[in-house]
PDB file of C-alpha atoms and ligand atoms in Angstrom:
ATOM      1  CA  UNK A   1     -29.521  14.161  -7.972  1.00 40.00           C
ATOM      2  CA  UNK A   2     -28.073  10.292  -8.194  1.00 49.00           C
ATOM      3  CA  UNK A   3     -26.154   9.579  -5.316  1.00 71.00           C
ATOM      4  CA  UNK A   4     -22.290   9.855  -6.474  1.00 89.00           C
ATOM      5  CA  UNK A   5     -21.622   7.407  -3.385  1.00 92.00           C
ATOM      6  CA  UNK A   6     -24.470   4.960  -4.634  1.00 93.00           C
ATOM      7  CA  UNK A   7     -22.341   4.939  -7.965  1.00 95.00           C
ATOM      8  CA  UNK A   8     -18.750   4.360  -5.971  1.00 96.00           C
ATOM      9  CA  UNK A   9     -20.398   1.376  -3.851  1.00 97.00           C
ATOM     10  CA  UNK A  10     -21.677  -0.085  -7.132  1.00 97.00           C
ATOM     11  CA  UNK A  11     -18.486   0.159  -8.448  1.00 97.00           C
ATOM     12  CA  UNK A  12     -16.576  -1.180  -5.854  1.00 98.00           C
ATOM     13  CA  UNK A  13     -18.992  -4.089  -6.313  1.00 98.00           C
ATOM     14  CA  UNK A  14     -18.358  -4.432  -9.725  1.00 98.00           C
ATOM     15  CA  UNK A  15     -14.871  -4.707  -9.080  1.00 98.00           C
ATOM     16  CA  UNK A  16     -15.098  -7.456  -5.989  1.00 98.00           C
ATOM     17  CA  UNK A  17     -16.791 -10.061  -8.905  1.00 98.00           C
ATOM     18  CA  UNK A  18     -14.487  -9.013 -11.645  1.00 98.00           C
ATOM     19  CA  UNK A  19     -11.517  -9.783  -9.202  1.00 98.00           C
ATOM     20  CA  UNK A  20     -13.279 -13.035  -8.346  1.00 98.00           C
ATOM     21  CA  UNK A  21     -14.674 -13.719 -12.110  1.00 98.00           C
ATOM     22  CA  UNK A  22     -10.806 -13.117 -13.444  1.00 98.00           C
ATOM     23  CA  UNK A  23      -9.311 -15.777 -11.397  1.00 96.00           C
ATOM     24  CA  UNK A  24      -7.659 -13.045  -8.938  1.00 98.00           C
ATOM     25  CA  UNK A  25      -9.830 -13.598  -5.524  1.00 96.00           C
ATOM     26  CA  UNK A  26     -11.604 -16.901  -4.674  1.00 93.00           C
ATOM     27  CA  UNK A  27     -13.293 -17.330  -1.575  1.00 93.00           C
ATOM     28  CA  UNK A  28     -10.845 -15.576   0.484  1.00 95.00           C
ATOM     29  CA  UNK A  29      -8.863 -11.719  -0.247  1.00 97.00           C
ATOM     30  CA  UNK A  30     -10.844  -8.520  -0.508  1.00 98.00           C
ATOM     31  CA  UNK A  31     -10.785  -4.922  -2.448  1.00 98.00           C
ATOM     32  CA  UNK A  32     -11.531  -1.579  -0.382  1.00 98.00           C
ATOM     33  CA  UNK A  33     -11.687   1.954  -1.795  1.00 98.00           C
ATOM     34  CA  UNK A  34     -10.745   5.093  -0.141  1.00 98.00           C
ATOM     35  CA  UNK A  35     -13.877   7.224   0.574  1.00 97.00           C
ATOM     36  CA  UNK A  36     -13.239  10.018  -2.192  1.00 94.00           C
ATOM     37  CA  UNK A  37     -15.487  12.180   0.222  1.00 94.00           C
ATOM     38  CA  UNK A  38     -13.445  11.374   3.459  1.00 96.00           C
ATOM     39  CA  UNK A  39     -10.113  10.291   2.561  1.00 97.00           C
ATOM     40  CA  UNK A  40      -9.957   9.534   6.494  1.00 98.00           C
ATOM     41  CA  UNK A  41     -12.244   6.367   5.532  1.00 98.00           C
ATOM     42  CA  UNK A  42     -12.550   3.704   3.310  1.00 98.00           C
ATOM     43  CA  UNK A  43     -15.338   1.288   2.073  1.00 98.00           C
ATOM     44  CA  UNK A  44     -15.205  -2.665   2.323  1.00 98.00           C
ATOM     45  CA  UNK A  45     -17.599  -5.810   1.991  1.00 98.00           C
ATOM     46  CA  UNK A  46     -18.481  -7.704   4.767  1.00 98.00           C
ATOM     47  CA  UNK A  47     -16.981 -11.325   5.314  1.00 97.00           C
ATOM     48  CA  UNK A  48     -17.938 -12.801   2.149  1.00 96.00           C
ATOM     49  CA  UNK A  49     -16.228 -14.229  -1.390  1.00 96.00           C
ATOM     50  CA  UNK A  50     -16.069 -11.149  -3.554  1.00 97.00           C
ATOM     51  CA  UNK A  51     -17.976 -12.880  -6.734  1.00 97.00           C
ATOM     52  CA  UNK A  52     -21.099 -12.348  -4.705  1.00 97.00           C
ATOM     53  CA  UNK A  53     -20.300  -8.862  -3.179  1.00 98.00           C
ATOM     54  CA  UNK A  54     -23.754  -6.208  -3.679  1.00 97.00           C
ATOM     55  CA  UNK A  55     -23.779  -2.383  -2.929  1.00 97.00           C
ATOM     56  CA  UNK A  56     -25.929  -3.658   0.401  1.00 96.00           C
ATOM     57  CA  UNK A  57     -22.366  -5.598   1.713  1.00 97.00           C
ATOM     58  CA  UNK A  58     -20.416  -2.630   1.750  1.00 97.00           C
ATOM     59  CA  UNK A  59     -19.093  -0.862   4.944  1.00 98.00           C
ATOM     60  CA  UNK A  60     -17.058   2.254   5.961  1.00 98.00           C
ATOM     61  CA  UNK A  61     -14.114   2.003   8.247  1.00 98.00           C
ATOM     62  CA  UNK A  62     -11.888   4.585   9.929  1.00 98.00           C
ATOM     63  CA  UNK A  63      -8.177   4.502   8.746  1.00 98.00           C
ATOM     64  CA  UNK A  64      -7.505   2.559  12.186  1.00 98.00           C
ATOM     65  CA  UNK A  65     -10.245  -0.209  10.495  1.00 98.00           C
ATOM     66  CA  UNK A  66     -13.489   0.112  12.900  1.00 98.00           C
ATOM     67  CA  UNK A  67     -16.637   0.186  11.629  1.00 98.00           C
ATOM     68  CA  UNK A  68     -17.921   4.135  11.242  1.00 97.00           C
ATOM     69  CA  UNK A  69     -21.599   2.077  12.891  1.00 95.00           C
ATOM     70  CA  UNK A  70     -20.710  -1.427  14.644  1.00 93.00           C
ATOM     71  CA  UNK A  71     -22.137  -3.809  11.499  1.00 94.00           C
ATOM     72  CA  UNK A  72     -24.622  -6.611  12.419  1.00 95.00           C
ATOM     73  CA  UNK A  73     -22.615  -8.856  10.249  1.00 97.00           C
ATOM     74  CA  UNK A  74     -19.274 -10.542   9.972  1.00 97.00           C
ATOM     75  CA  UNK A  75     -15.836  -8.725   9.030  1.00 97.00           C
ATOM     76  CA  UNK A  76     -13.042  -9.485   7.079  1.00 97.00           C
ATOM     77  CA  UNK A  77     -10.381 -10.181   9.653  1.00 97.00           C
ATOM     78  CA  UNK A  78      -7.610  -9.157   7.593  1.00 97.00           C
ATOM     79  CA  UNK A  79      -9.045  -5.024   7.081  1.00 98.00           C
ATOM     80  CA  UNK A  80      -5.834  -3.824   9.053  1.00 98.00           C
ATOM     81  CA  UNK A  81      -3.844  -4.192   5.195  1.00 98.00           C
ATOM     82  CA  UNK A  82      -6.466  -1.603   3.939  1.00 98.00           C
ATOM     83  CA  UNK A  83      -6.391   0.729   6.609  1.00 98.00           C
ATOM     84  CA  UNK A  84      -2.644   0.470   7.320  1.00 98.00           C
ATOM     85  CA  UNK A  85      -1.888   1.499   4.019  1.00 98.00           C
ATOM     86  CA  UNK A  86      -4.407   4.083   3.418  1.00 98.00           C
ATOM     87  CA  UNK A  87      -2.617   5.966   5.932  1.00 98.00           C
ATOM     88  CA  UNK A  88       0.931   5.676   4.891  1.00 98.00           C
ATOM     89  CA  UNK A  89      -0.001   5.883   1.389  1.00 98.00           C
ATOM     90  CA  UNK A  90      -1.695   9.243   0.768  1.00 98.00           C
ATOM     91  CA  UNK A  91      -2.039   8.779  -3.305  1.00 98.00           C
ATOM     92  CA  UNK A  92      -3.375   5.623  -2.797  1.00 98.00           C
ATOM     93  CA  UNK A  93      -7.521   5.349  -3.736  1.00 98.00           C
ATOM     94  CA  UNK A  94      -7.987   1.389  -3.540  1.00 98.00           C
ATOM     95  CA  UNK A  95      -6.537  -1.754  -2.532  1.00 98.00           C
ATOM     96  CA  UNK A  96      -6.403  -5.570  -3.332  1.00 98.00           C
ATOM     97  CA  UNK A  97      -5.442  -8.397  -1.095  1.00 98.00           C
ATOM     98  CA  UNK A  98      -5.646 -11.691  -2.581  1.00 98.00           C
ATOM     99  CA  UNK A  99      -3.319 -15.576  -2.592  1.00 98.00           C
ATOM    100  CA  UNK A 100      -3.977 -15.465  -6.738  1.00 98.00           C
ATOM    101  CA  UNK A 101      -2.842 -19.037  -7.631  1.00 98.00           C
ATOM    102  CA  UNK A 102      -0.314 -17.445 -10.511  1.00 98.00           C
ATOM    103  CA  UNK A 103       1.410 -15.767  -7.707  1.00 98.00           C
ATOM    104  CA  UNK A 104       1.527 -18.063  -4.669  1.00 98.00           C
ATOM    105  CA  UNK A 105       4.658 -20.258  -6.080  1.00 98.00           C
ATOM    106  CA  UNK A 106       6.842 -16.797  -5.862  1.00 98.00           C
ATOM    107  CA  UNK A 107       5.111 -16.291  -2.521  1.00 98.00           C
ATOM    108  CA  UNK A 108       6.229 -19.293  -1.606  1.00 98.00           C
ATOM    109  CA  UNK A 109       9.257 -19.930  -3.255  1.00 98.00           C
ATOM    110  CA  UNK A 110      10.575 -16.165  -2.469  1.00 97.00           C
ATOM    111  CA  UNK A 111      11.601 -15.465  -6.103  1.00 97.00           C
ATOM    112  CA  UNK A 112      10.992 -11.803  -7.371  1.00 98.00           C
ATOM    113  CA  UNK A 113       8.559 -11.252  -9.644  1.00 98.00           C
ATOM    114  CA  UNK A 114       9.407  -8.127 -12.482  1.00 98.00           C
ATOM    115  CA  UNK A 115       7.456  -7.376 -15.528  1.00 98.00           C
ATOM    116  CA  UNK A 116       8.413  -9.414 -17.995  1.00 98.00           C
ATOM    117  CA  UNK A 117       6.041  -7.852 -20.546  1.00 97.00           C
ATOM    118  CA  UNK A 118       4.720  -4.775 -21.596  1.00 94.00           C
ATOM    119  CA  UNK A 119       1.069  -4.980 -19.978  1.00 94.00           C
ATOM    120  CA  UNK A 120       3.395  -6.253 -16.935  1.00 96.00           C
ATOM    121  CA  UNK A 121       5.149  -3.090 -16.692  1.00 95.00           C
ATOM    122  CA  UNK A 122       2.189  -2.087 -14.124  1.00 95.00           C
ATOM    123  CA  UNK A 123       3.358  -3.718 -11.225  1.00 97.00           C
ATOM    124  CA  UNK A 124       6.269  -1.672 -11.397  1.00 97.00           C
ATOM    125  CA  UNK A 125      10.049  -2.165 -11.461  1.00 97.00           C
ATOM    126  CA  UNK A 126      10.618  -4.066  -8.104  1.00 97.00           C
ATOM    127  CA  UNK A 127       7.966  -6.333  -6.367  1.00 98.00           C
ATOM    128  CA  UNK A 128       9.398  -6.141  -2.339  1.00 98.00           C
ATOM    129  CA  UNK A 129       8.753  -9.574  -0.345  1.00 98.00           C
ATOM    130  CA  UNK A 130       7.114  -8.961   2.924  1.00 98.00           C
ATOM    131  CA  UNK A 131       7.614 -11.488   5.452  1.00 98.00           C
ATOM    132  CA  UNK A 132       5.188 -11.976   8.980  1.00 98.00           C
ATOM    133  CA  UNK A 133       7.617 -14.659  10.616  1.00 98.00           C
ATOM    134  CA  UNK A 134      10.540 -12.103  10.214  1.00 98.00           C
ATOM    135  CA  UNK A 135       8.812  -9.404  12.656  1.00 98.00           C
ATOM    136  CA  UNK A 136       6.264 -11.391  14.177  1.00 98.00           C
ATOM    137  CA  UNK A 137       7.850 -15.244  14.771  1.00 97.00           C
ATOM    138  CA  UNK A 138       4.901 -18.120  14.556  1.00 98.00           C
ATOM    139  CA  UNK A 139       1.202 -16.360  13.673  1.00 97.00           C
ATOM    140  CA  UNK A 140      -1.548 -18.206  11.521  1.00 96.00           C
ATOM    141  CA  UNK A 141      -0.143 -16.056   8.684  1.00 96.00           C
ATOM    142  CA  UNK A 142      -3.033 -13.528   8.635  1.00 97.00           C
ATOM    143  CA  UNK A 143      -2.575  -9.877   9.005  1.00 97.00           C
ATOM    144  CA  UNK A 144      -5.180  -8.852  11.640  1.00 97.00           C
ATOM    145  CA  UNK A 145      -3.025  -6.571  14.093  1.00 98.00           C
ATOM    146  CA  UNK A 146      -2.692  -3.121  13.172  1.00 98.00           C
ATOM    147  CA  UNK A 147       1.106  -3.438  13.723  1.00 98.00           C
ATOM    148  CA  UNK A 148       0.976  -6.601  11.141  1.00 98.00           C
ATOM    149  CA  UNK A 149      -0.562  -4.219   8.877  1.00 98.00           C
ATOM    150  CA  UNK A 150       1.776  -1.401   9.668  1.00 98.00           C
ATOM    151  CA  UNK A 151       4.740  -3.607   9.346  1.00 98.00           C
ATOM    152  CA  UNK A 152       2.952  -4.811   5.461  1.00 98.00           C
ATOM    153  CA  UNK A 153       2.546  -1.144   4.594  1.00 98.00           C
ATOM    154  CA  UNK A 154       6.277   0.263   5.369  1.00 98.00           C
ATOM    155  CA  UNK A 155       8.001  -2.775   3.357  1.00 98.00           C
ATOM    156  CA  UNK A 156       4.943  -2.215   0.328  1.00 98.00           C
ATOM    157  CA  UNK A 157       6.990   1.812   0.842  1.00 98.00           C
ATOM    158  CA  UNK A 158       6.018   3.502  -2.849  1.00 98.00           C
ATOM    159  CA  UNK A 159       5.625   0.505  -5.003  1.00 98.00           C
ATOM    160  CA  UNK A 160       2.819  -0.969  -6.518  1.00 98.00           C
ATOM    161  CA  UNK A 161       2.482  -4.303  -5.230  1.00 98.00           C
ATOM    162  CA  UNK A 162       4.233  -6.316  -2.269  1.00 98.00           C
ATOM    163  CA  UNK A 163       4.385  -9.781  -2.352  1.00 98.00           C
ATOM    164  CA  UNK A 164       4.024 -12.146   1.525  1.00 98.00           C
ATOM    165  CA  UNK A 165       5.800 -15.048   1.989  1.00 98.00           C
ATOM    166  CA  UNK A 166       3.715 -18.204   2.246  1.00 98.00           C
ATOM    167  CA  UNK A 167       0.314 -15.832   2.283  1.00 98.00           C
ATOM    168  CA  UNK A 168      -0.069 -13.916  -0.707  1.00 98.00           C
ATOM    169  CA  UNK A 169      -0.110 -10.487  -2.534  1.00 98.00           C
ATOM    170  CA  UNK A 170      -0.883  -6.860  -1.826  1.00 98.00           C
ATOM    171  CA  UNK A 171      -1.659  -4.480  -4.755  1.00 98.00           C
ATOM    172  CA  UNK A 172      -2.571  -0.890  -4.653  1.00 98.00           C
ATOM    173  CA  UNK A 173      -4.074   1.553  -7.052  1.00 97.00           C
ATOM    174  CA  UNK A 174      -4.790   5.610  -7.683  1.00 96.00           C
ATOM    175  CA  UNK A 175      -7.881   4.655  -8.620  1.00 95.00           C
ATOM    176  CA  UNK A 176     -10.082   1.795  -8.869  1.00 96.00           C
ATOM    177  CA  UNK A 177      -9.578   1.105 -12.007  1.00 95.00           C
ATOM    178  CA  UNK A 178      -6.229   1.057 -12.172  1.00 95.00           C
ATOM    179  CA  UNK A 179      -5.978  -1.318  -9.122  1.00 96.00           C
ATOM    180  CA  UNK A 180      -7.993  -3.919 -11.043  1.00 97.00           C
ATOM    181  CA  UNK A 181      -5.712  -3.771 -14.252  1.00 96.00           C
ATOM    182  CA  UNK A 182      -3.030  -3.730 -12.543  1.00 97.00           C
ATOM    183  CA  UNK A 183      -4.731  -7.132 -10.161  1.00 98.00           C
ATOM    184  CA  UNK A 184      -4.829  -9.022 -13.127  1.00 97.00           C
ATOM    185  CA  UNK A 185      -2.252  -8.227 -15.013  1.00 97.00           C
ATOM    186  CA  UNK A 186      -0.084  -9.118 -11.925  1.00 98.00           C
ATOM    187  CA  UNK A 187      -1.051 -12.303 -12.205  1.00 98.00           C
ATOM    188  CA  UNK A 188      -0.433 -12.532 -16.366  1.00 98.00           C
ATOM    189  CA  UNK A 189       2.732 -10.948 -15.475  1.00 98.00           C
ATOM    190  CA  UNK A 190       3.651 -13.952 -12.898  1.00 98.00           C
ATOM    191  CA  UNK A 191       1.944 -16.434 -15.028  1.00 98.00           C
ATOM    192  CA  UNK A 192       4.067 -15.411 -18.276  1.00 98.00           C
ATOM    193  CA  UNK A 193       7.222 -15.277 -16.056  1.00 98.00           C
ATOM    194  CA  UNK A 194       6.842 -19.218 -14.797  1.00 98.00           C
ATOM    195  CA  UNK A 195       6.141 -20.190 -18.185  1.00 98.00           C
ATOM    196  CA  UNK A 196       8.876 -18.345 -20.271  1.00 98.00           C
ATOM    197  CA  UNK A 197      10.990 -19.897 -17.294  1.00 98.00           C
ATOM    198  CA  UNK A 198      11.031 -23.475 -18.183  1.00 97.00           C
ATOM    199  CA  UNK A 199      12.006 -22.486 -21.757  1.00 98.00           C
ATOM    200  CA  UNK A 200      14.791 -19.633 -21.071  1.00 98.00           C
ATOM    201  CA  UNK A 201      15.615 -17.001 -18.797  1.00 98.00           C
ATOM    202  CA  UNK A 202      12.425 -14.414 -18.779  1.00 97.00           C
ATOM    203  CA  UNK A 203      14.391 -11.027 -18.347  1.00 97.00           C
ATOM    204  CA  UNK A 204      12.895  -7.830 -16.691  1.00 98.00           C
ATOM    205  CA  UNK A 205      11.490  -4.871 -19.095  1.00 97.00           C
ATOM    206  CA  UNK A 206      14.352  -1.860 -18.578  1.00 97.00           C
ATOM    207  CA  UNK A 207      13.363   0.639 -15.756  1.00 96.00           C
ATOM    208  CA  UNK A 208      13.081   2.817 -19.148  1.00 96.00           C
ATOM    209  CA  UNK A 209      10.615   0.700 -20.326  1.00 96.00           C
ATOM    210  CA  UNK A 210       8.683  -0.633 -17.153  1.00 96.00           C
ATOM    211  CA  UNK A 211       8.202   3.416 -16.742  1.00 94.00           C
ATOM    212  CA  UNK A 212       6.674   4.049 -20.204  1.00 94.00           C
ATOM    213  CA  UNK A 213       4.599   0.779 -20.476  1.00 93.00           C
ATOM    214  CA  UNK A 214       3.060   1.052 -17.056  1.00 90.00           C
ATOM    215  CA  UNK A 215       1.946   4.952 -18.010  1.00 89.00           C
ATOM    216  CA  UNK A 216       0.471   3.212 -21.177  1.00 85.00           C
ATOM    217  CA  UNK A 217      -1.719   1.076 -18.983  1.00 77.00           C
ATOM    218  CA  UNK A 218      -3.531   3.368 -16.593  1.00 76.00           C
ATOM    219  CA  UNK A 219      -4.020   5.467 -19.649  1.00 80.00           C
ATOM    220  CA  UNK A 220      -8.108   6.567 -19.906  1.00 80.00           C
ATOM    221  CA  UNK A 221      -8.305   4.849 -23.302  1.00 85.00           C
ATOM    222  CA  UNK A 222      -6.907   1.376 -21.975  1.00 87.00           C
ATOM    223  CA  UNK A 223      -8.573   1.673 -19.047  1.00 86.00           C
ATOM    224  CA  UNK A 224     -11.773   1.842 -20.003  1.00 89.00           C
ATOM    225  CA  UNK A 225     -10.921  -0.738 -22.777  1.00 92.00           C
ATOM    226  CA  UNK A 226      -9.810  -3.353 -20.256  1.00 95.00           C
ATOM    227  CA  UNK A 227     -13.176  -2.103 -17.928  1.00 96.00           C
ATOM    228  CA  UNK A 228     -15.254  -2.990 -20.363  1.00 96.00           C
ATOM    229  CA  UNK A 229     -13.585  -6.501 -21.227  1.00 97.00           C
ATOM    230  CA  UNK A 230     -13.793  -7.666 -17.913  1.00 98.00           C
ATOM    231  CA  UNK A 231     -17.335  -5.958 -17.348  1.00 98.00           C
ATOM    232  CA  UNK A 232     -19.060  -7.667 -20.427  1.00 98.00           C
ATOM    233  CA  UNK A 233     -17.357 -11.111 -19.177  1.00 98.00           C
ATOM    234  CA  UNK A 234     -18.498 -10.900 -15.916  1.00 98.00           C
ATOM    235  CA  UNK A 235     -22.104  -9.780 -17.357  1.00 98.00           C
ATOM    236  CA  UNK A 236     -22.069 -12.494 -20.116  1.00 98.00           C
ATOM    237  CA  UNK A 237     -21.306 -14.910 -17.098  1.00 98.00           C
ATOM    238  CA  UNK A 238     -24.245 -13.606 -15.277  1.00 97.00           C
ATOM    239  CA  UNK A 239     -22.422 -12.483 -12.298  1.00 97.00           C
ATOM    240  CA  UNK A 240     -23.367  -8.821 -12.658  1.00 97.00           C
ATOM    241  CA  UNK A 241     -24.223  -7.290  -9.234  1.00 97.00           C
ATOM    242  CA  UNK A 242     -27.875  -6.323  -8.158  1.00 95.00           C
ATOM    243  CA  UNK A 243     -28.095  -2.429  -7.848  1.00 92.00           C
ATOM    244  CA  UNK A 244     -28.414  -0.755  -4.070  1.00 88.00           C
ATOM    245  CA  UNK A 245     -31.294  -2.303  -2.414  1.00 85.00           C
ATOM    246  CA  UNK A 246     -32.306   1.556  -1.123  1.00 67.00           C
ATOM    247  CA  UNK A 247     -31.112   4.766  -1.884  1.00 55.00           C
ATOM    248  CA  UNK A 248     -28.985   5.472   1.625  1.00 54.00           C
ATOM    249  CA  UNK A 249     -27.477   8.963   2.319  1.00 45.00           C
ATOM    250  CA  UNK A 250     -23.558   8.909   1.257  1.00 42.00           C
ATOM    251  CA  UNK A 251     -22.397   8.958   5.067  1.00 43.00           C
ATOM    252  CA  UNK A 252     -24.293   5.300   5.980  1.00 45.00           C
ATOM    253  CA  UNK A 253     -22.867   3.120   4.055  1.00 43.00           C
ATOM    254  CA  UNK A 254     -23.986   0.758   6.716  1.00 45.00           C
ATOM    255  CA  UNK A 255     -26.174  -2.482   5.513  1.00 46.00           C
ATOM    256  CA  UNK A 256     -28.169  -4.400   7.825  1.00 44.00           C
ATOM    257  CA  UNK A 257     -28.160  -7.796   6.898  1.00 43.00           C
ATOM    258  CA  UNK A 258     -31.216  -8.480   4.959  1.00 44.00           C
ATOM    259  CA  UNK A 259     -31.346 -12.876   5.019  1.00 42.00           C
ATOM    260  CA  UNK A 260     -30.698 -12.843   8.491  1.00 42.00           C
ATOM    261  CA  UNK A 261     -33.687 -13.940  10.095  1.00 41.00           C
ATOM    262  CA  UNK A 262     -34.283 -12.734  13.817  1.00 39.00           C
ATOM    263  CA  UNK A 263     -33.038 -14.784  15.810  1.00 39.00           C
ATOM    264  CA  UNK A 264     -30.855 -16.499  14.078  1.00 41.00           C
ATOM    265  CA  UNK A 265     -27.009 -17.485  15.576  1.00 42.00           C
ATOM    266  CA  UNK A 266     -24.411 -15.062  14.189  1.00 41.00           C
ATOM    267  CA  UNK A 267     -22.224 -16.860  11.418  1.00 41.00           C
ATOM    268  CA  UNK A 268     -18.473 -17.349  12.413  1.00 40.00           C
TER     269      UNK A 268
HETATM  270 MN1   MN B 301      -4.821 -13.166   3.223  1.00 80.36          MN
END
């Protein structure tokens, strides 16, 4: 019988280089899903850029973000935003943390983004900002303290996407799939907003509308539309992930690291 958790690790992969491949992640931000067998865990890479993310990176974390088996390798510091919201969001299966350049001069500049199109009507109606310095004074701006994280989570409440002053973007999904449209389109969404700025005043789809557009975009038949798009891009760019080194029972999702040599001084 294939291993349905080989498949989910594969996919998660997939989605870490589309995310980078589409312009979403670069070297820094990260993508977790919720275990679907244990929704009291969730899977991540290891430190690393997601365009070069393999089944063999990924690792399973408790909601409270430990490691289910202490890794050999480096961690994202920032896992708190995954785990934090995992547990205050019980219908949400996946996660995206990223400083997309389409969305860092609303970051920064702390105006709103709204969809402003149909495919943008899955961010939702209202974008919250989420500010660190407001609850937490002078940090280096990442989110590494499960309070941080906790703090994230309550302002994301039940929207789709939360916006962090001077840092970034937040964006949650039911399922992976839907968290990667709805990545991407994000940052269309912002793009198209700037842009329609500087030649009039963009204004936001009606709640009416924001509701029936963004059901049209998680639809199965767009879904696997826009999958496949970003799939055969990624492919055609030769970025498509190796398959899992070894078959590994569901519960260890746990990689050693395979380049690093014995011996060899742990990477910061
Ligand atoms: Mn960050």
């Amino acid at each position: 019988m294939p291993d349905r958790m080989n498949e989910i690790i594969e996919e998660l992969a997939i989605a870490n280089r589309i995310l980078g491949h589409e312009g979403v992640i670069d070297a820094f931000g990260h993508v977790s899903i919720r275990d679907p067998n244990d929704s009291a865990r969730y899977l991540l890479s290891r430190s690393r850029s997601p365009l070069f993310v393999e089944p063999d990176d990924i690792l399973e974390y408790s909601l409270d973000s430990e490691p289910v088996t202490p890794p050999d390798v480096q961690q994202y510091s920032e896992r708190v935003i995954h785990g934090e919201i995992y547990k205050a969001r019980s219908d949400v299966m996946a996660v995206c943390h990223h400083h997309a350049p389409a969305v860092m001069p609303f970051a920064i500049a702390g105006k709103p983004i709204f969809p402003v199109f149909h495919v943008g009507g899955a961010i939702g109606a209202e974008v919250p900002f989420w500010d660190q310095y407001d609850e937490f004074g002078e940090t280096n701006l990442l989110v590494v303290k499960p309070e941080e994280g906790r703090s994230l989570a309550r302002t994301l409440g039940g929207h789709s996407v939360v916006l962090m002053k001077r840092h970034g973007a937040t964006v949650v999904g039911a399922t992976l799939r839907e968290l990667v449209s709805r990545s991407i389109y994000l940052c269309w969404n912002a793009e198209h907003q700037l842009r329609a700025s500087l030649i009039g005043t963009p204004q936001p789809l009606h709640p009416g509308e924001v509701k029936l557009a963004g059901a049209i975009n998680v639809k199965t038949t767009a879904a696997t539309r826009t999958w496949e798009y970003w799939s055969l891009r990624l492919k055609a760019a030769g970025f498509w992930p190796p398959r899992q080194s070894k078959a590994k029972p569901a519960r260890r999702a746990m990689p050693r690291a395979k380049s690093r040599a014995a011996g060899k001084k742990k990477r910061r």
